[in-house]
XYZ file of C-alpha atoms in Angstrom:
304
model
C -0.044 0.071 0.002
C 1.367 3.483 -0.956
C 2.587 5.615 1.956
C 0.910 8.963 2.203
C 0.641 11.443 5.199
C -2.407 11.281 7.445
C -3.535 14.719 6.138
C -3.561 13.438 2.597
C -5.493 10.276 3.721
C -8.091 12.590 5.308
C -8.674 14.338 1.934
C -8.612 11.135 -0.078
C -10.739 9.100 2.303
C -13.410 11.910 2.475
C -13.343 12.355 -1.387
C -13.602 8.702 -2.087
C -16.519 8.087 0.210
C -18.401 11.208 -1.114
C -17.972 9.824 -4.697
C -19.368 6.472 -3.592
C -22.279 8.236 -1.773
C -23.566 9.792 -4.984
C -24.080 6.368 -6.468
C -25.370 4.640 -3.377
C -27.674 7.222 -1.740
C -30.809 5.953 -3.481
C -30.264 2.572 -1.800
C -29.882 4.403 1.557
C -33.273 6.009 1.079
C -34.917 2.620 0.403
C -33.075 1.018 3.362
C -34.089 3.763 5.754
C -37.780 3.381 4.766
C -37.720 -0.428 5.158
C -35.972 -0.193 8.561
C -38.638 2.192 9.849
C -41.602 0.258 8.435
C -43.562 -1.562 11.166
C -41.769 0.182 13.987
C -42.496 -1.589 17.295
C -45.353 -3.537 15.709
C -45.691 -7.327 15.471
C -45.098 -8.669 11.930
C -48.346 -8.902 9.976
C -50.270 -6.207 11.908
C -49.211 -3.200 9.947
C -49.536 -1.937 6.311
C -46.391 -2.429 4.113
C -46.132 0.324 1.563
C -42.571 -0.855 0.837
C -42.318 -4.561 -0.194
C -38.842 -5.837 -1.303
C -36.130 -3.920 -2.825
C -37.271 -3.302 -6.459
C -40.769 -2.631 -5.477
C -39.660 -0.117 -2.866
C -37.415 1.676 -5.358
C -40.427 2.011 -7.673
C -42.747 3.155 -4.827
C -40.275 5.937 -3.780
C -39.888 7.089 -7.455
C -43.620 6.977 -8.065
C -44.507 9.023 -4.940
C -41.590 11.272 -4.524
C -40.277 11.428 -8.078
C -37.005 10.236 -9.404
C -35.234 13.019 -7.352
C -36.851 11.416 -4.314
C -34.357 8.609 -4.602
C -31.611 11.241 -3.887
C -33.388 12.657 -0.745
C -30.883 13.615 1.920
C -27.930 13.549 -0.547
C -26.467 16.920 0.685
C -26.578 15.741 4.362
C -25.215 12.358 3.192
C -22.243 13.976 1.453
C -21.592 16.134 4.570
C -21.659 13.020 6.723
C -19.337 10.976 4.470
C -16.932 13.860 4.279
C -16.834 14.491 8.100
C -17.004 10.873 9.259
C -14.683 9.401 6.732
C -12.174 12.207 6.736
C -11.656 11.765 10.451
C -11.812 7.957 10.203
C -9.131 7.660 7.485
C -7.006 10.286 9.136
C -6.971 8.503 12.441
C -6.390 5.115 10.881
C -3.489 6.498 8.873
C -2.018 7.895 12.084
C -2.228 4.370 13.667
C -0.583 2.834 10.575
C 2.175 5.517 10.770
C 2.725 4.686 14.477
C 2.976 0.962 13.692
C -0.045 0.068 15.744
C -1.745 -1.886 12.892
C 1.293 -4.151 12.701
C 0.383 -5.463 16.269
C -1.841 -8.478 16.728
C -5.428 -7.274 16.339
C -4.174 -3.794 15.620
C -6.085 -3.256 12.386
C -9.366 -4.162 14.171
C -8.710 -1.884 17.200
C -7.417 1.067 14.973
C -10.428 0.701 12.631
C -12.869 0.675 15.506
C -11.364 3.648 17.399
C -11.103 5.717 14.075
C -14.713 4.771 13.262
C -15.981 5.867 16.697
C -14.329 9.233 16.407
C -15.556 9.728 12.864
C -19.121 8.802 13.862
C -19.127 11.317 16.662
C -18.005 14.094 14.518
C -20.362 13.199 11.714
C -23.470 12.366 13.852
C -25.337 15.650 13.371
C -25.227 15.165 9.503
C -26.374 11.562 9.849
C -29.255 12.609 12.036
C -30.505 15.118 9.392
C -29.909 12.676 6.563
C -32.025 10.030 8.246
C -34.851 12.342 9.027
C -35.039 13.784 5.425
C -34.935 10.393 3.911
C -37.823 9.167 6.000
C -40.031 12.138 4.899
C -42.785 11.398 2.272
C -46.429 11.757 1.716
C -48.816 10.552 4.444
C -49.977 7.457 2.519
C -46.461 6.112 2.233
C -45.025 7.464 5.511
C -43.143 5.162 7.863
C -41.661 6.264 11.218
C -42.004 9.699 12.702
C -42.176 12.529 10.195
C -40.084 15.594 11.039
C -41.112 17.796 8.090
C -37.764 19.503 7.479
C -37.368 21.435 4.263
C -33.596 21.770 3.862
C -30.434 20.689 5.674
C -29.896 24.220 7.029
C -33.522 24.393 8.053
C -33.233 21.082 9.943
C -30.155 22.300 11.642
C -31.869 25.507 12.759
C -34.960 23.681 13.930
C -33.053 21.151 16.050
C -30.803 23.818 17.547
C -33.741 26.051 18.411
C -35.888 23.278 19.978
C -33.206 21.109 21.644
C -30.082 23.091 21.795
C -26.562 22.068 20.752
C -26.801 18.546 22.296
C -29.909 17.890 20.258
C -27.609 17.691 17.244
C -26.053 14.591 18.717
C -29.362 12.723 19.351
C -28.822 9.114 18.553
C -25.068 9.213 18.638
C -25.187 6.302 21.159
C -26.307 4.140 18.315
C -24.213 5.645 15.729
C -20.805 5.193 17.427
C -21.040 1.337 17.827
C -22.547 1.119 14.384
C -19.485 2.728 12.790
C -17.077 1.063 15.197
C -18.292 -2.396 14.100
C -18.522 -1.418 10.440
C -15.158 0.426 10.324
C -13.248 -2.352 12.133
C -14.781 -4.952 9.766
C -14.088 -2.862 6.699
C -10.620 -1.629 7.306
C -9.382 -4.960 8.771
C -10.914 -7.188 6.124
C -10.081 -4.885 3.205
C -6.405 -4.795 4.190
C -6.245 -8.566 4.731
C -8.417 -9.442 1.681
C -6.338 -7.291 -0.658
C -3.088 -8.821 0.717
C -4.459 -12.352 0.269
C -5.562 -11.570 -3.296
C -2.056 -10.215 -4.107
C -0.507 -13.316 -2.649
C -2.556 -15.511 -4.939
C -1.076 -13.632 -7.994
C -4.321 -13.920 -9.897
C -4.132 -10.294 -10.892
C -1.349 -7.759 -11.622
C -0.187 -6.437 -8.323
C -0.824 -2.777 -9.139
C -4.202 -3.481 -10.879
C -7.264 -1.753 -9.549
C -8.933 -5.109 -9.732
C -6.947 -6.120 -6.658
C -8.636 -3.360 -4.597
C -12.030 -4.236 -6.205
C -11.705 -7.964 -5.138
C -10.674 -6.786 -1.625
C -13.645 -4.494 -1.364
C -16.060 -7.259 -2.481
C -14.778 -9.568 0.239
C -14.774 -6.748 2.772
C -18.382 -5.726 1.973
C -19.728 -9.097 3.139
C -18.167 -8.766 6.479
C -19.408 -5.216 6.907
C -23.021 -5.884 6.093
C -23.228 -9.008 8.385
C -21.682 -7.273 11.337
C -23.218 -3.761 10.824
C -26.878 -4.300 9.872
C -28.376 -4.770 13.415
C -26.631 -1.617 14.556
C -27.694 0.165 11.387
C -31.421 -0.625 12.161
C -31.025 0.534 15.741
C -29.106 3.715 14.578
C -31.939 4.561 12.147
C -34.633 4.195 14.779
C -32.703 6.241 17.421
C -32.079 9.114 14.913
C -35.646 9.265 13.624
C -37.661 8.866 16.834
C -39.637 11.832 18.166
C -38.157 13.653 21.227
C -39.679 15.656 24.062
C -38.749 19.236 24.943
C -35.836 18.132 26.985
C -34.464 16.147 23.968
C -35.237 12.730 25.394
C -36.376 10.025 22.993
C -40.117 9.111 23.201
C -39.642 5.561 21.904
C -36.212 4.466 23.032
C -33.907 5.162 25.922
C -30.709 4.301 24.027
C -28.984 1.470 22.183
C -29.807 -1.427 24.495
C -33.365 -0.282 25.118
C -33.862 -0.011 21.382
C -32.480 -3.570 20.594
C -34.509 -5.082 23.358
C -37.826 -3.513 22.215
C -37.197 -4.471 18.587
C -36.423 -8.036 19.640
C -39.506 -8.402 21.889
C -42.063 -6.609 19.793
C -40.996 -7.228 16.186
C -38.853 -10.382 16.655
C -35.179 -10.972 16.246
C -35.247 -10.925 12.464
C -36.372 -7.306 12.577
C -32.811 -6.411 13.436
C -31.978 -7.360 9.898
C -34.882 -5.338 8.258
C -33.729 -3.864 4.929
C -30.882 -6.432 4.673
C -31.154 -6.627 0.918
C -30.938 -2.813 0.220
C -28.349 -2.727 3.131
C -26.065 -5.002 1.235
C -26.859 -3.430 -2.045
C -26.000 -0.132 -0.558
C -23.190 -1.020 1.759
C -21.640 -3.523 -0.731
C -21.198 -1.129 -3.576
C -20.389 1.662 -1.228
C -17.596 -0.327 0.519
C -16.264 -1.501 -2.845
C -16.372 1.917 -4.482
C -15.033 3.821 -1.436
C -12.122 1.421 -0.837
C -11.426 1.237 -4.523
C -11.441 5.018 -4.982
C -9.384 5.473 -1.820
C -6.808 2.866 -2.831
C -6.320 4.286 -6.257
C -6.214 7.858 -5.015
C -3.536 6.770 -2.457
C -1.468 5.317 -5.305
C -1.618 8.525 -7.294
C -0.755 10.559 -4.252
C 2.096 8.206 -3.300
C 3.546 8.450 -6.718
C 3.269 12.179 -6.800
C 5.117 12.352 -3.462
C 7.902 10.100 -4.826
C 8.239 12.179 -7.971
C 8.389 15.364 -5.908
C 11.363 13.979 -3.906
């Protein structure tokens, strides 16, 4: 892997994940709707305006228009830039310090980097989730916050709940990204090294990063989806004047209520779009990041 400075990794990581977000945001909209559908209701007791992946895509496009599939894109790009900039920067610092060479180092470094990134990016993810859940009454699932714009949402939350209100749901976001980041960064590095060792592909080919990303995406989706469902619920729930959630008290309370009232499989609601979203996003972001690092590394070498 090309060696670049942590500051360069910050820019490259943020840019790569923002590029991937443009392509995968429609899947995020569908995933959010499916995860909120039937909230705290037993299976078979609630209407299902969203049924399956393709039917859900068609439903969103029919009701909200084609642009509705890109709802929350601005907030999504802001989140990807903030979260992944911090995440890749911190992970690069860990690599530079030699921490990832220690046993379990890649997992720990990935988890810590992900936690810091999730905290910084949490307000953007909060607004993204609430914007993507919004639709007409006949197709609405979950609480409807009725924001008009990203700035309008920021102003409303700040005015009603104060600064801390912007970090509503962060207790679900941090473990979500910790698990996903640890799985992604650890398995991508290992998978890429394994593919290179097999010598199936030219060592410098972008196909090596693509293969590593495809393997990494499976681990990410399996590990991350339950936390993703919980995070969506915590971010979208209504709050009282003190900023306390009216449905869930936190991560554990949310998991227990979903398990008891909706069944354990509800923690994997939206699994298909989650994989179709997280899979390509992981593949594209890691591929873009890897290729950009190569270019930056070569530019540094030429400069010296």
